[in-house]
Amino acid sequence: MTCTVHLLLSLSSLHHGRLLLVLSRPALLVRWFSFGPHMSRSLQESYRLLQLPDDGLSSPARVKEAYLRLAKLYHPDSGAVTADAALFARVEEAYRAVLAHQSRVQQLDGGKEADDEEKSRGTALQHRQYLSYEGVGSGTPSQRERQYRQVRVDRASEQVLNYRQREHERAAAAEGALVERDMRQRSRKIKITQAVERLVEDLIQESMARGDFRNLSGAGKPLIKFQHNPYADPMTHNLNRILIDNGYQPPWVVTQRDIREAAARIRTRLLEGRARLGDPMSPAERSQWEQLCASVEEELLKLNKMVDNYNLIVPMLSMQMVHFSLSREVDRAVKGARQRRLDQQREREEERARRKEERKRANAQTRSSRPGLVSWVQRLIG
C-alpha cells in the first residue's frame, strides 16, 4: 500500500466479472468515489436540477443562490405562473442532498489537512511547535496551555458579568426616567384638573349669587336619574343626555345615516333608470342599462368602503352591516320597475273604470230629466 490506485483488469476478468482493486491510500479512495464521474446518479441529478455543474466544486453561496432562484419560480405560494408543488419538492430534496454532499467533502478535506499539519509538525523544529500563550503561565508547554485556557475562561466570564451589569444599569436608568416622566405628567394633569374644577366652582358660585338658578323649571323637584336604564351609571347617563340635548351625534351614527342616504340614492337611480326602459329591452336600451350598472358599481365600491369604516367604529357587533352587492341591487331594481308598471297599469284601469261609471251616471241623469221636461211642456201648452 505505497503508491496510487491500480486497477488490474484482464480479458478473463471481464469475461467472469471479476475486478481486482489494489489501494494504497484510503483517503484518496474516498475522494476518488466522491468526485468526478464516480458521483452517484441521484447526486448528479440533484446538481443538474439545481442547474449547477456536477463536479462538486460549487460554493455554498452559489448553491443557495440557485435554490432561491428556483424556489421563486416553483414555490406554490410564490404566485408565479410556473408554480409547481411537486417540482418544488424535488428542488428542495436536491438542495438538501447537495448540501450534505458538500459537508461530507469538507470533512474529508479537513481530515486531510489535519494529517498534513501533523506531518509538517513532526518535521518542524521543536521550539516552533508551541505558542507563546501571551506570556501567561510557567512550567512545561502542557501546563502553560492549561493555565492559558483557564485565563481565557476567567476573562470571558468577567466580560459577560460586565456586560450584564451595564445592561442592568441601562435598564434601571431608563425605567427611572420613565417613572419620573410619568410622575411629572400626572402632577401636571392633577394641577390642570384642579384648576378647571376651581374655575367651574367659582362660576357656579357667581351664578348662584346673581340668582341665575332661581327660575329653573325643576327647582325643588327630585332628579329623574334612572328614567331610561336603571342599570346605567348616573353620570354617564346625564352626560349622554346633555350631548343629545345639544345635538351631538357619535361618528358611527353619522356614518350610518350617510350609508342609508347613499344606498337610497343608488336604489332610486337604478329603479328610475330601469323603469324608463322597456320590457323586454332593445339593444340600445340594453347598452344604456349596462352603462348605468357600470357607474352604479363604482358608487357601490365607495359605499362598501364606508361600510367597512362603520363596522370598525360601531359599538355593538349586532349593528354591523354587510357589503352592498350590484347583483342584488339590480334584481331589486328590476322587480321594483316591474311592480311599478303593474301599479301604473292598475291605476289606468281603475281610472278608465271610474270614467266609465261617471258617464253612466251622467246618461242616467239625462234620461231621468227628460220625462219631467216633456210633461212640463205639455202642461204649459194645455
Coordinates of C-alpha atoms in Angstrom, one line a residue:
M1 CA 0.0 0.0 0.0
T2 CA 2.6 2.6 -1.1
C3 CA 1.6 4.1 -4.4
T4 CA -1.6 5.3 -6.2
V5 CA -4.6 3.2 -7.2
H6 CA -4.1 0.3 -9.5
L7 CA -6.9 -1.3 -11.5
L8 CA -5.9 -4.6 -12.9
L9 CA -8.4 -5.7 -15.5
S10 CA -7.8 -8.5 -17.9
L11 CA -9.9 -10.2 -20.6
S12 CA -10.6 -13.1 -18.5
S13 CA -11.8 -11.0 -15.6
L14 CA -14.1 -9.2 -18.0
H15 CA -15.5 -12.5 -19.0
H16 CA -16.0 -13.7 -15.5
G17 CA -17.0 -10.3 -14.0
R18 CA -14.0 -10.2 -11.5
L19 CA -12.3 -6.9 -10.6
L20 CA -9.1 -6.6 -8.7
L21 CA -8.6 -3.3 -6.9
V22 CA -5.4 -2.5 -5.1
L23 CA -5.5 0.5 -2.9
S24 CA -2.7 2.5 -1.3
R25 CA -4.4 5.5 0.5
P26 CA -7.9 5.2 1.9
A27 CA -8.5 9.0 1.9
L28 CA -7.6 9.1 -1.8
L29 CA -10.1 6.3 -2.5
V30 CA -12.9 8.2 -0.7
R31 CA -12.1 11.4 -2.6
W32 CA -12.0 9.4 -5.9
F33 CA -15.5 8.0 -5.2
S34 CA -16.9 11.4 -4.1
F35 CA -15.9 13.5 -7.1
G36 CA -15.9 13.3 -10.8
P37 CA -17.5 10.6 -12.8
H38 CA -17.9 8.3 -9.8
M39 CA -20.6 10.6 -8.2
S40 CA -23.9 8.8 -7.8
R41 CA -26.6 9.2 -10.4
S42 CA -29.1 10.7 -7.9
L43 CA -26.5 13.3 -6.7
Q44 CA -25.7 14.2 -10.3
E45 CA -29.4 14.6 -11.0
S46 CA -29.6 16.9 -8.0
Y47 CA -26.8 19.1 -9.3
R48 CA -28.5 19.2 -12.8
L49 CA -31.9 20.0 -11.2
L50 CA -30.2 23.0 -9.4
Q51 CA -28.6 24.0 -12.7
L52 CA -25.1 23.6 -11.2
P53 CA -22.0 21.8 -12.6
D54 CA -21.8 18.2 -11.2
D55 CA -18.1 18.5 -10.4
G56 CA -18.9 19.2 -6.7
L57 CA -16.8 22.4 -6.7
S58 CA -19.7 24.9 -6.3
S59 CA -19.6 27.2 -3.3
P60 CA -22.3 27.1 -0.6
A61 CA -23.3 30.6 -1.6
R62 CA -23.8 29.6 -5.2
V63 CA -25.8 26.6 -4.2
K64 CA -28.1 28.7 -2.0
E65 CA -28.5 31.3 -4.8
A66 CA -29.5 28.6 -7.2
Y67 CA -32.0 27.2 -4.7
L68 CA -33.6 30.6 -4.1
R69 CA -33.9 31.3 -7.8
L70 CA -35.7 28.0 -8.4
A71 CA -37.9 28.5 -5.3
K72 CA -39.1 31.8 -6.6
L73 CA -40.2 30.0 -9.8
Y74 CA -41.7 26.8 -8.5
H75 CA -42.9 27.5 -4.9
P76 CA -46.7 27.0 -4.7
D77 CA -47.1 30.2 -2.6
S78 CA -45.0 32.4 -4.9
G79 CA -47.9 33.4 -7.2
A80 CA -45.8 32.8 -10.3
V81 CA -47.2 31.2 -13.4
T82 CA -44.6 28.4 -13.2
A83 CA -45.6 27.4 -9.6
D84 CA -45.4 23.6 -9.2
A85 CA -45.6 21.9 -5.8
A86 CA -44.2 18.6 -7.0
L87 CA -41.2 20.2 -8.8
F88 CA -40.5 22.4 -5.8
A89 CA -40.4 19.4 -3.6
R90 CA -37.8 17.8 -5.9
V91 CA -35.8 21.0 -5.9
E92 CA -35.8 21.1 -2.1
E93 CA -34.7 17.5 -1.9
A94 CA -31.9 18.1 -4.4
Y95 CA -30.8 21.2 -2.4
R96 CA -30.5 19.1 0.8
A97 CA -28.6 16.3 -1.0
V98 CA -26.1 18.8 -2.4
L99 CA -25.6 20.4 1.0
A100 CA -25.0 17.0 2.6
H101 CA -22.5 16.1 -0.1
Q102 CA -20.6 19.4 0.3
S103 CA -20.4 19.0 4.1
R104 CA -19.1 15.5 3.6
V105 CA -16.5 16.7 1.2
Q106 CA -15.4 19.5 3.5
Q107 CA -15.0 17.0 6.4
L108 CA -12.8 14.8 4.2
D109 CA -10.7 17.9 3.2
G110 CA -10.4 18.9 6.8
G111 CA -9.1 15.5 7.8
K112 CA -6.5 15.5 5.0
E113 CA -5.3 19.0 6.1
A114 CA -5.0 17.8 9.7
D115 CA -2.9 14.9 8.6
D116 CA -0.7 17.2 6.5
E117 CA -0.3 19.5 9.5
E118 CA 0.7 16.6 11.8
K119 CA 3.3 15.5 9.3
S120 CA 4.7 19.0 8.9
R121 CA 4.7 19.5 12.7
G122 CA 6.8 16.3 13.1
T123 CA 9.4 17.7 10.7
A124 CA 9.4 21.2 12.1
L125 CA 11.7 22.3 14.8
Q126 CA 10.7 21.7 18.4
H127 CA 10.8 25.3 19.5
R128 CA 8.4 26.3 16.7
Q129 CA 5.7 23.8 17.8
Y130 CA 4.4 25.7 20.8
L131 CA 2.7 29.1 21.1
S132 CA 3.8 31.9 23.4
Y133 CA 0.3 31.9 25.2
E134 CA 0.7 35.7 25.5
G135 CA 3.4 35.2 28.2
V136 CA 0.9 33.5 30.6
G137 CA 1.9 30.6 32.8
S138 CA 5.1 28.8 33.6
G139 CA 6.3 25.2 33.5
T140 CA 6.1 22.7 30.7
P141 CA 4.2 23.6 27.5
S142 CA 1.2 21.5 28.5
Q143 CA 1.0 23.2 31.9
R144 CA 1.3 26.6 30.2
E145 CA -1.5 25.7 27.8
R146 CA -3.9 24.6 30.7
Q147 CA -3.1 27.8 32.5
Y148 CA -3.7 29.9 29.4
R149 CA -7.1 28.2 28.8
Q150 CA -8.1 29.0 32.4
V151 CA -7.1 32.6 32.0
R152 CA -9.2 32.9 28.8
V153 CA -12.2 31.3 30.7
D154 CA -11.8 33.8 33.5
R155 CA -11.5 36.7 31.1
A156 CA -14.7 35.7 29.2
S157 CA -16.6 35.3 32.5
E158 CA -15.6 38.8 33.5
Q159 CA -16.6 40.3 30.2
V160 CA -20.1 38.6 30.5
L161 CA -20.5 39.9 34.0
N162 CA -19.5 43.4 33.0
Y163 CA -22.0 43.3 30.0
R164 CA -24.8 42.2 32.3
Q165 CA -24.1 44.9 34.8
R166 CA -24.1 47.6 32.1
E167 CA -27.4 46.3 30.8
H168 CA -29.0 46.3 34.2
E169 CA -27.7 49.8 34.8
R170 CA -29.1 51.0 31.5
A171 CA -32.5 49.4 32.1
A172 CA -32.7 50.9 35.6
A173 CA -31.8 54.3 34.2
A174 CA -34.4 54.0 31.5
E175 CA -37.1 52.8 34.0
G176 CA -36.2 55.7 36.4
A177 CA -36.5 58.2 33.6
L178 CA -39.9 56.8 32.6
V179 CA -41.2 56.8 36.2
E180 CA -40.0 60.4 36.6
R181 CA -41.7 61.5 33.4
D182 CA -44.9 59.8 34.3
M183 CA -44.9 61.5 37.7
R184 CA -44.4 64.9 36.1
Q185 CA -47.2 64.3 33.6
R186 CA -49.5 63.0 36.4
S187 CA -48.8 66.0 38.6
R188 CA -49.4 68.4 35.7
K189 CA -52.7 66.7 34.9
I190 CA -53.8 66.9 38.5
K191 CA -52.9 70.6 38.6
I192 CA -54.9 71.3 35.4
T193 CA -57.9 69.3 36.7
Q194 CA -57.9 71.1 40.0
A195 CA -57.6 74.5 38.3
V196 CA -60.5 73.6 36.0
E197 CA -62.6 72.4 38.9
R198 CA -61.9 75.6 40.9
L199 CA -62.8 77.7 37.9
V200 CA -66.1 75.8 37.4
E201 CA -66.9 76.1 41.1
D202 CA -66.2 79.9 41.1
L203 CA -68.5 80.3 38.0
I204 CA -71.3 78.3 39.7
Q205 CA -71.0 80.4 42.9
E206 CA -71.1 83.6 40.9
S207 CA -74.2 82.4 39.0
M208 CA -75.9 81.4 42.3
A209 CA -75.1 84.8 43.7
R210 CA -76.6 86.6 40.7
G211 CA -79.7 84.4 41.0
D212 CA -79.4 82.6 37.7
F213 CA -80.6 79.3 39.2
R214 CA -83.8 80.6 40.9
N215 CA -86.2 80.4 37.9
L216 CA -85.4 76.8 36.9
S217 CA -88.3 74.7 35.8
G218 CA -87.3 71.8 38.0
A219 CA -86.5 73.7 41.2
G220 CA -87.4 71.8 44.3
K221 CA -88.2 68.6 42.4
P222 CA -86.3 65.4 42.6
L223 CA -84.0 64.5 39.7
I224 CA -85.1 61.7 37.4
K225 CA -81.8 59.8 37.2
F226 CA -82.9 56.4 36.1
Q227 CA -85.6 57.2 33.6
H228 CA -84.3 55.1 30.7
N229 CA -81.9 52.5 32.1
P230 CA -81.8 51.7 35.8
Y231 CA -78.5 49.8 35.4
A232 CA -76.6 52.7 33.8
D233 CA -74.2 54.9 35.6
P234 CA -76.0 58.2 36.5
M235 CA -73.0 60.3 35.5
T236 CA -72.7 58.5 32.1
H237 CA -76.5 58.8 31.6
N238 CA -76.5 62.5 32.4
L239 CA -73.6 63.2 30.1
N240 CA -75.2 61.3 27.3
R241 CA -78.5 63.3 27.8
I242 CA -76.6 66.6 27.7
L243 CA -74.9 65.6 24.5
I244 CA -78.2 64.5 22.9
D245 CA -80.0 67.7 24.0
N246 CA -77.2 69.8 22.4
G247 CA -77.4 67.9 19.1
Y248 CA -74.3 65.8 19.4
Q249 CA -74.1 62.7 17.3
P250 CA -71.5 60.0 17.6
P251 CA -69.4 59.3 14.4
W252 CA -70.9 55.9 13.9
V253 CA -74.4 57.4 13.8
V254 CA -73.4 60.0 11.2
T255 CA -71.7 57.3 9.1
Q256 CA -74.8 55.1 9.4
R257 CA -77.0 58.0 8.2
D258 CA -74.7 58.6 5.2
I259 CA -74.8 54.9 4.3
R260 CA -78.6 54.9 4.3
E261 CA -78.8 58.0 2.2
A262 CA -76.2 56.8 -0.3
A263 CA -77.9 53.4 -0.6
A264 CA -81.3 55.1 -1.1
R265 CA -79.9 57.3 -3.9
I266 CA -78.4 54.4 -5.7
R267 CA -81.6 52.3 -5.5
T268 CA -83.7 55.2 -6.7
R269 CA -81.3 55.8 -9.6
L270 CA -81.5 52.2 -10.6
L271 CA -85.2 52.0 -10.3
E272 CA -85.9 55.1 -12.3
G273 CA -83.4 54.1 -15.0
R274 CA -84.9 50.6 -15.3
A275 CA -88.5 52.0 -15.3
R276 CA -87.7 54.2 -18.3
L277 CA -86.6 51.3 -20.3
G278 CA -88.9 48.8 -22.0
D279 CA -89.6 45.2 -21.1
P280 CA -88.0 43.4 -22.9
M281 CA -85.3 45.9 -23.7
S282 CA -84.0 46.7 -27.1
P283 CA -80.3 46.6 -27.9
A284 CA -79.9 50.3 -27.5
E285 CA -81.8 50.2 -24.2
R286 CA -79.6 47.3 -23.0
S287 CA -76.5 49.3 -23.7
Q288 CA -77.9 52.2 -21.7
W289 CA -78.7 49.8 -18.8
E290 CA -75.2 48.4 -18.8
Q291 CA -73.7 51.9 -18.7
L292 CA -75.9 52.7 -15.8
C293 CA -74.9 49.5 -13.9
A294 CA -71.2 50.2 -14.5
S295 CA -71.5 53.7 -13.0
V296 CA -73.5 52.3 -10.1
E297 CA -70.8 49.7 -9.4
E298 CA -68.2 52.4 -8.9
E299 CA -70.6 54.1 -6.4
L300 CA -71.1 50.8 -4.6
L301 CA -67.3 50.4 -4.1
K302 CA -67.2 53.8 -2.3
L303 CA -70.3 52.8 -0.3
N304 CA -68.7 49.5 0.8
K305 CA -65.6 51.4 2.0
M306 CA -68.0 53.5 4.1
V307 CA -69.5 50.2 5.4
D308 CA -66.0 49.0 6.4
N309 CA -65.3 52.2 8.3
Y310 CA -68.7 52.0 10.0
N311 CA -68.1 48.4 11.1
L312 CA -64.8 49.5 12.8
I313 CA -66.4 52.2 15.0
V314 CA -69.9 50.8 15.7
P315 CA -70.2 50.0 19.4
M316 CA -72.2 46.7 19.0
L317 CA -71.4 43.7 16.9
S318 CA -75.0 43.1 16.1
M319 CA -75.2 46.6 14.4
Q320 CA -72.6 45.9 11.8
M321 CA -73.6 45.9 8.1
V322 CA -72.8 43.7 5.2
H323 CA -71.5 44.9 1.8
F324 CA -73.9 46.0 -0.9
S325 CA -73.9 43.8 -4.0
L326 CA -74.5 45.0 -7.5
S327 CA -76.4 41.9 -8.5
R328 CA -78.8 42.2 -5.5
E329 CA -79.4 45.9 -6.2
V330 CA -80.1 45.2 -9.9
D331 CA -82.6 42.4 -9.1
R332 CA -84.3 44.8 -6.6
A333 CA -84.5 47.5 -9.3
V334 CA -85.9 45.1 -11.9
K335 CA -88.6 43.8 -9.5
G336 CA -89.4 47.3 -8.5
A337 CA -89.7 48.5 -12.1
R338 CA -92.0 45.6 -12.9
Q339 CA -94.1 46.3 -9.8
R340 CA -94.3 50.0 -10.8
R341 CA -95.5 49.0 -14.3
L342 CA -98.2 46.8 -12.8
D343 CA -99.3 49.5 -10.4
Q344 CA -99.5 52.1 -13.2
Q345 CA -101.5 49.7 -15.3
R346 CA -103.8 49.0 -12.4
E347 CA -104.3 52.8 -11.8
R348 CA -105.1 53.3 -15.5
E349 CA -107.6 50.6 -15.5
E350 CA -109.2 52.0 -12.3
E351 CA -109.2 55.5 -13.9
R352 CA -110.9 54.1 -17.0
A353 CA -113.5 52.2 -15.0
R354 CA -114.2 55.4 -12.9
R355 CA -114.7 57.5 -16.0
K356 CA -116.9 54.9 -17.5
E357 CA -119.0 54.8 -14.3
E358 CA -119.2 58.6 -14.4
R359 CA -120.5 58.6 -18.0
K360 CA -123.1 56.0 -17.0
R361 CA -124.3 58.2 -14.2
A362 CA -124.5 61.2 -16.4
N363 CA -126.5 59.3 -19.0
A364 CA -128.9 58.1 -16.3
Q365 CA -129.4 61.6 -15.0
T366 CA -130.2 63.0 -18.5
R367 CA -132.7 60.2 -19.1
S368 CA -134.4 60.8 -15.8
S369 CA -134.7 64.5 -16.5
R370 CA -136.3 64.2 -20.0
P371 CA -139.9 62.9 -18.9
G372 CA -140.2 65.8 -16.5
L373 CA -139.4 68.3 -19.2
V374 CA -142.0 66.8 -21.6
S375 CA -144.8 66.9 -19.0
W376 CA -143.9 70.5 -18.1
V377 CA -144.1 71.5 -21.8
Q378 CA -147.5 69.7 -22.2
R379 CA -148.8 71.4 -19.1
L380 CA -147.7 74.7 -20.4
I381 CA -149.4 74.2 -23.8
G382 CA -152.6 72.9 -22.4

